[in-house]
């Protein structure tokens, strides 16, 4: 392990604890398992794309990358637009799993915003289903709120996310266009750039070359590199560590930057180990009580129907869950409704992100004055926050009314009032409602396959 500056790790852990660090994930950290070794994802995609396009190996450089494949395809008069959908299908059909490095990073709970420079969803998978936002020069998307107000982890794909459309970077020209667009204030994701400027940046495995790395860092900071901002820029990765020109430039003009001579995977492993040492898990006997999640366990299964209710409505919630399961739906709901700790609360927020539908059980008891500060309201507010970030035509919240409560007159979150509630007295699931929910869940899975 290189001899880093005294206090480097302690300071970084403190910044993470304060939630003032934004990890920026580059392609060096994103790998896939091939046989008995880890292969960089972009190299894995490049090899398969070259084979699918039947490109002659002799015309590709040794250790070729994705840009080399795209470039050769174009020189042979191929159509560039067809490659985006082809790469998207390749990723979708491969059923890739997140590497250990991303799982280790996701296991550090001090991060709520991640910036990805890759087009895959492996980081979101490691996080258990974080919300993903994809920027492109043609579709300017931004954070829905300032970083400090985020209610669940967000992965922001700054260079786009794989899709059937040419809205993500697969070659050097795409990368140039993305960075060019970010110079235009009208096309910048302003809230995201405010977060990058105001927090420490942990740049992991960025494979940009010397001048491109300088330009990217300048863009992310939104000010001259020589201007002090009392924020660190920690740059980690194989290419960065061996780029003498970049290291000399940063040492001369950016006193806030620190180049760490480790691979990104080595750094994350060390960081995760130090975090765990500084924040040891409590002994089993000392753990606070948490809610029993019933058959679903403590983790909300991807695509499950999330049933949330007040303790007084437990009987109706059980009946509702049993009816949904009988209809063939996967259901998650807790059985005890006890007060939860912060770690479990964070898991629930991530679980809401993973579920296909959120079914709040509405009753006079649930919306009564004495229940205003009960824990289920945190679930309802988190679901409302998540729903507000969705397309208007996507159904997520489906209120289930088990008595004569009027949704339009009850003190409920806005997305609940706008939703088409279902009247199921006592929690008994009517056949037409079961069929509707099954169709909505099928729609969710179709969107996931197309994403």
XYZ file of C-alpha atoms in Angstrom:
451
model
C 0.000 0.000 0.000
C 1.525 3.355 -1.002
C 2.452 5.764 1.758
C -0.327 8.350 1.481
C -0.222 11.663 3.298
C -0.731 11.555 7.050
C -4.395 11.683 7.889
C -5.542 11.176 4.283
C -7.763 8.198 5.060
C -9.106 9.708 8.290
C -10.047 12.932 6.530
C -11.692 11.104 3.650
C -13.707 8.907 6.032
C -14.827 12.024 7.919
C -15.964 13.673 4.680
C -17.886 10.530 3.741
C -19.467 10.436 7.201
C -20.543 14.063 6.639
C -22.044 13.035 3.283
C -19.937 15.575 1.392
C -18.248 13.175 -1.061
C -19.522 12.371 -4.553
C -17.962 9.252 -6.140
C -17.394 9.524 -9.897
C -17.197 6.016 -11.368
C -15.133 5.421 -14.499
C -14.805 2.423 -16.769
C -11.739 0.960 -15.008
C -13.845 0.093 -11.951
C -16.647 -1.596 -13.899
C -15.740 -5.188 -14.727
C -17.492 -8.442 -15.612
C -16.494 -11.977 -14.743
C -15.211 -14.039 -17.662
C -14.020 -17.490 -16.680
C -11.611 -17.066 -13.788
C -10.776 -13.398 -14.367
C -12.338 -9.951 -14.282
C -12.518 -8.132 -17.618
C -13.284 -4.407 -18.009
C -16.866 -4.081 -19.199
C -16.001 -1.880 -22.174
C -13.360 -4.379 -23.299
C -15.939 -7.176 -22.925
C -18.448 -5.219 -25.027
C -15.789 -4.382 -27.623
C -14.822 -8.033 -28.111
C -18.399 -9.189 -28.578
C -19.353 -6.284 -30.801
C -16.333 -6.881 -33.046
C -17.335 -10.535 -33.374
C -20.980 -9.703 -34.108
C -19.924 -7.194 -36.790
C -17.427 -9.704 -38.219
C -14.620 -7.145 -38.148
C -11.201 -8.507 -39.173
C -8.952 -8.866 -36.119
C -5.938 -7.793 -38.178
C -7.410 -4.297 -38.577
C -7.910 -3.811 -34.831
C -5.066 -2.804 -32.477
C -3.846 -5.143 -29.745
C -6.026 -4.800 -26.645
C -8.619 -2.894 -28.682
C -11.339 -0.909 -26.925
C -14.926 -0.027 -27.799
C -13.928 3.172 -29.604
C -11.586 1.147 -31.841
C -14.444 -1.167 -32.838
C -16.845 1.707 -33.565
C -14.176 3.536 -35.580
C -13.347 0.505 -37.730
C -17.049 -0.177 -38.296
C -17.466 3.380 -39.612
C -14.374 3.151 -41.819
C -15.899 0.030 -43.382
C -19.007 2.080 -44.212
C -21.109 0.683 -41.392
C -24.013 2.570 -39.808
C -23.197 4.029 -36.415
C -26.810 4.388 -35.282
C -27.374 0.639 -35.334
C -24.660 0.040 -32.735
C -26.492 1.707 -29.847
C -29.435 -0.703 -29.922
C -27.057 -3.612 -30.514
C -24.967 -2.794 -27.424
C -28.137 -2.251 -25.409
C -29.448 -5.710 -26.350
C -26.057 -7.229 -25.556
C -26.118 -5.837 -22.022
C -29.757 -6.693 -21.472
C -29.383 -10.310 -22.569
C -26.118 -10.969 -20.716
C -27.618 -10.763 -17.188
C -24.373 -9.297 -15.825
C -23.809 -9.053 -12.065
C -22.041 -6.200 -10.250
C -18.341 -6.805 -9.493
C -17.010 -6.945 -5.940
C -15.527 -3.450 -6.263
C -18.922 -1.873 -6.923
C -20.538 -3.918 -4.153
C -17.831 -2.734 -1.744
C -18.434 0.883 -2.743
C -22.207 0.457 -2.428
C -21.683 -0.982 1.080
C -20.416 2.380 2.356
C -23.598 4.187 3.479
C -22.120 7.699 3.386
C -22.843 8.163 -0.331
C -26.211 9.299 -1.675
C -25.190 10.593 -5.128
C -23.019 8.654 -7.569
C -21.902 9.966 -10.955
C -21.294 7.221 -13.506
C -19.161 7.727 -16.608
C -20.287 4.366 -17.982
C -23.533 3.415 -19.712
C -24.343 0.205 -17.792
C -26.575 -0.335 -14.729
C -24.154 -2.442 -12.678
C -23.628 0.266 -10.056
C -27.380 0.650 -9.543
C -27.575 -3.120 -9.211
C -24.872 -3.107 -6.544
C -26.846 -0.472 -4.659
C -29.948 -2.630 -4.688
C -31.831 -0.591 -7.255
C -30.928 3.084 -6.932
C -32.737 5.655 -9.011
C -30.938 6.240 -12.315
C -30.875 9.513 -14.244
C -29.286 9.731 -17.687
C -28.040 12.938 -19.280
C -27.632 13.380 -23.001
C -26.989 16.465 -25.171
C -30.451 16.033 -26.702
C -32.325 15.311 -23.468
C -31.156 17.413 -20.541
C -32.144 15.653 -17.326
C -31.135 16.852 -13.881
C -31.461 15.943 -10.219
C -35.000 16.497 -8.996
C -33.718 18.285 -5.900
C -30.441 19.420 -4.311
C -28.150 16.640 -3.120
C -28.886 17.346 0.555
C -32.575 16.617 -0.050
C -32.171 13.251 -1.792
C -34.277 10.585 -0.117
C -32.692 7.562 -1.844
C -29.392 6.887 -3.636
C -29.143 8.269 -7.161
C -26.840 7.154 -9.974
C -26.431 9.974 -12.488
C -25.173 8.709 -15.861
C -23.334 11.801 -17.064
C -22.432 10.238 -20.425
C -25.811 8.630 -20.951
C -27.277 5.208 -20.216
C -27.537 2.284 -22.619
C -30.756 2.333 -24.605
C -31.996 1.650 -28.114
C -31.506 5.335 -28.941
C -28.168 7.049 -29.697
C -28.294 8.967 -26.402
C -25.175 7.576 -24.750
C -21.457 7.695 -25.462
C -19.905 4.691 -27.206
C -16.986 6.401 -28.974
C -14.690 9.402 -28.758
C -16.914 11.619 -30.892
C -19.885 10.927 -28.606
C -17.724 11.823 -25.624
C -16.665 15.060 -27.304
C -20.290 15.989 -27.971
C -21.339 15.277 -24.375
C -18.553 17.428 -22.934
C -19.209 20.157 -25.497
C -22.899 20.246 -24.546
C -22.010 20.620 -20.868
C -20.265 23.915 -21.601
C -23.617 25.426 -22.563
C -25.378 26.709 -19.436
C -28.751 26.001 -21.056
C -27.824 22.348 -21.571
C -26.105 21.763 -18.237
C -27.725 19.694 -15.479
C -27.481 22.649 -13.114
C -28.455 20.957 -9.847
C -25.993 18.148 -10.483
C -23.184 20.592 -11.258
C -23.992 22.505 -8.079
C -23.469 19.224 -6.196
C -20.175 18.531 -7.986
C -18.899 22.016 -7.292
C -19.930 22.001 -3.639
C -18.649 18.562 -2.601
C -15.436 16.552 -2.563
C -15.006 14.467 -5.733
C -13.739 10.888 -5.514
C -12.885 10.045 -9.128
C -12.431 6.290 -9.431
C -11.098 4.570 -12.532
C -11.598 7.390 -15.008
C -9.903 6.267 -18.223
C -9.688 9.715 -19.806
C -6.289 10.719 -21.131
C -4.257 13.672 -19.869
C -5.955 16.616 -21.557
C -9.411 15.103 -21.534
C -9.075 14.422 -17.795
C -8.072 18.057 -17.242
C -11.045 19.236 -19.265
C -13.474 16.940 -17.448
C -12.215 18.071 -14.036
C -12.511 21.717 -15.071
C -16.068 21.088 -16.283
C -17.086 19.323 -13.066
C -15.601 22.034 -10.856
C -17.140 24.887 -12.859
C -14.162 27.107 -12.014
C -10.428 27.419 -12.700
C -8.426 24.502 -11.328
C -5.989 26.881 -9.675
C -8.800 28.549 -7.731
C -9.089 27.070 -4.235
C -12.518 25.838 -3.209
C -11.766 23.979 0.051
C -12.845 20.721 -1.546
C -10.753 17.702 -2.480
C -10.533 16.102 -5.894
C -9.154 12.598 -5.296
C -8.174 10.901 -8.561
C -7.617 7.141 -8.462
C -6.934 4.711 -11.286
C -4.369 2.898 -13.350
C -4.279 5.365 -16.218
C -4.293 8.440 -14.008
C -1.587 7.079 -11.695
C 0.756 6.435 -14.632
C 0.076 9.696 -16.460
C 3.108 11.795 -15.494
C 1.921 14.805 -17.477
C -1.446 14.934 -15.728
C 0.148 14.405 -12.290
C 2.619 17.248 -12.910
C -0.134 19.556 -14.154
C -2.313 18.930 -11.090
C 0.630 19.320 -8.714
C 1.410 22.686 -10.329
C -2.047 24.164 -10.810
C -4.490 22.335 -8.508
C -3.525 22.149 -4.854
C -6.940 20.629 -4.043
C -6.269 17.561 -6.219
C -4.713 14.357 -4.931
C -3.576 11.597 -7.288
C -3.528 8.232 -5.514
C -1.147 5.617 -7.016
C -3.535 2.674 -6.716
C -5.890 0.920 -9.078
C -9.504 1.920 -8.532
C -10.379 -1.580 -7.278
C -7.496 -1.592 -4.773
C -8.529 1.814 -3.480
C -12.189 0.843 -3.021
C -11.198 -2.353 -1.213
C -8.995 -0.382 1.186
C -11.607 2.344 1.660
C -14.364 -0.180 2.426
C -12.132 -2.010 4.920
C -11.262 1.235 6.702
C -14.913 2.294 6.777
C -15.929 -1.019 8.317
C -13.131 -0.758 10.873
C -14.267 2.746 11.819
C -17.954 1.746 11.901
C -18.072 -1.851 13.170
C -21.423 -3.617 13.035
C -23.010 -3.999 16.475
C -22.927 -7.408 18.113
C -25.943 -9.572 17.384
C -27.266 -9.249 20.937
C -26.968 -5.474 20.834
C -28.886 -4.939 17.584
C -31.995 -2.772 17.854
C -35.289 -4.425 17.078
C -36.301 -4.232 13.435
C -39.487 -5.150 11.677
C -40.037 -8.739 10.670
C -40.463 -8.616 6.923
C -42.290 -11.923 6.805
C -41.720 -14.210 3.840
C -39.913 -11.503 1.878
C -37.011 -11.200 4.325
C -35.333 -7.893 5.080
C -34.655 -7.040 1.424
C -37.461 -5.962 -0.886
C -37.338 -8.242 -3.969
C -36.938 -6.457 -7.300
C -40.343 -5.928 -8.875
C -42.345 -6.905 -5.792
C -45.588 -5.180 -4.779
C -44.878 -3.169 -1.617
C -47.778 -3.072 0.875
C -47.490 -0.315 3.504
C -49.971 0.126 6.338
C -50.661 1.381 9.836
C -50.393 -1.191 12.647
C -54.124 -0.931 13.307
C -54.766 -2.197 9.764
C -52.567 -5.295 10.068
C -55.443 -7.744 9.591
C -56.575 -6.061 6.369
C -52.968 -5.808 5.153
C -52.447 -9.547 5.691
C -55.653 -10.299 3.800
C -54.569 -7.972 0.993
C -51.119 -9.571 0.746
C -52.578 -13.087 0.724
C -55.018 -12.140 -2.021
C -52.241 -10.653 -4.162
C -50.054 -13.731 -3.689
C -52.980 -15.963 -4.634
C -53.195 -13.958 -7.873
C -49.541 -14.824 -8.600
C -47.945 -11.542 -7.539
C -44.787 -11.267 -5.448
C -45.571 -9.203 -2.367
C -43.454 -7.583 0.336
C -44.870 -6.268 3.572
C -43.798 -6.178 7.223
C -45.781 -7.853 9.979
C -44.931 -5.962 13.140
C -44.675 -2.280 12.149
C -42.093 -1.569 14.856
C -39.933 1.560 14.872
C -36.872 1.039 12.674
C -33.310 2.238 12.866
C -31.638 4.447 10.254
C -29.934 1.557 8.425
C -33.226 -0.252 7.988
C -34.888 3.007 6.973
C -32.302 3.407 4.222
C -33.004 -0.164 3.095
C -36.710 0.607 2.901
C -36.036 3.673 0.760
C -34.003 1.502 -1.591
C -36.738 -1.121 -1.487
C -39.301 1.428 -2.641
C -37.004 2.111 -5.592
C -36.950 -1.632 -6.401
C -40.660 -2.375 -6.156
C -43.032 -2.370 -9.115
C -46.016 -0.912 -7.258
C -46.502 0.790 -3.902
C -49.837 0.013 -2.223
C -50.571 2.191 0.832
C -53.464 0.849 2.883
C -55.760 3.834 3.510
C -58.173 3.926 6.430
C -59.606 6.313 9.007
C -57.084 4.945 11.526
C -54.126 5.443 9.173
C -54.884 9.114 8.495
C -56.013 9.939 12.046
C -54.343 12.680 14.053
C -52.686 10.271 16.508
C -50.975 8.409 13.654
C -49.395 11.454 11.990
C -45.884 10.657 13.233
C -45.911 6.884 12.876
C -43.209 5.173 10.872
C -45.400 4.178 7.928
C -45.646 7.872 7.038
C -41.917 7.826 6.269
C -42.599 5.031 3.781
C -45.500 6.965 2.284
C -43.492 10.162 1.961
C -40.542 8.295 0.413
C -42.905 6.670 -2.105
C -44.454 10.051 -2.903
C -40.994 11.539 -3.444
C -40.036 8.675 -5.751
C -43.310 8.892 -7.705
C -42.787 12.599 -8.383
C -39.658 11.710 -10.366
C -41.552 9.406 -12.751
C -43.217 10.041 -16.083
C -46.816 11.247 -15.676
C -48.267 8.132 -17.345
C -46.338 5.602 -15.239
C -48.427 4.065 -12.460
C -46.532 3.479 -9.218
C -48.727 4.404 -6.231
C -52.046 2.523 -6.032
C -53.877 3.471 -2.809
C -56.028 0.678 -1.360
C -58.956 2.024 0.663
C -60.312 -0.497 3.165
C -63.169 1.589 4.615
C -65.168 4.684 3.608
C -62.212 7.120 3.677
C -62.226 9.662 0.813
C -58.768 9.920 -0.766
C -59.484 13.386 -2.158
C -60.336 14.698 1.325
C -57.772 12.817 3.412
C -54.434 14.373 4.473
C -52.332 12.321 2.037
C -49.291 12.980 -0.164
C -50.074 14.569 -3.538
C -49.237 11.484 -5.611
C -51.694 9.445 -3.521
C -54.515 11.902 -4.219
C -53.777 11.946 -7.948
C -53.700 8.138 -8.165
C -56.633 5.909 -9.031
C -57.401 4.385 -5.650
C -59.043 0.992 -5.277
C -61.811 0.258 -2.786
C -61.156 -3.138 -1.215
C -63.224 -3.291 1.994
C -61.349 -5.171 4.685
C -58.461 -5.825 2.284
C -60.312 -8.464 0.231
C -58.865 -8.493 -3.308
C -61.505 -8.320 -6.041
C -60.710 -10.290 -9.244
C -60.785 -7.207 -11.490
C -58.359 -5.378 -9.209
C -56.024 -8.388 -9.148
C -55.988 -8.472 -12.966
C -55.315 -4.731 -13.152
C -52.389 -4.990 -10.719
C -50.959 -7.963 -12.615
C -51.035 -5.930 -15.826
C -49.324 -2.985 -14.110
C -46.595 -5.308 -12.821
C -46.153 -6.729 -16.338
C -45.788 -3.148 -17.615
C -43.076 -2.544 -15.002
C -41.093 -5.573 -16.140
C -41.472 -4.598 -19.804
C -40.022 -1.178 -19.011
C -37.167 -2.788 -17.089
C -36.288 -5.023 -20.038
C -36.384 -2.072 -22.397
C -34.275 0.160 -20.132
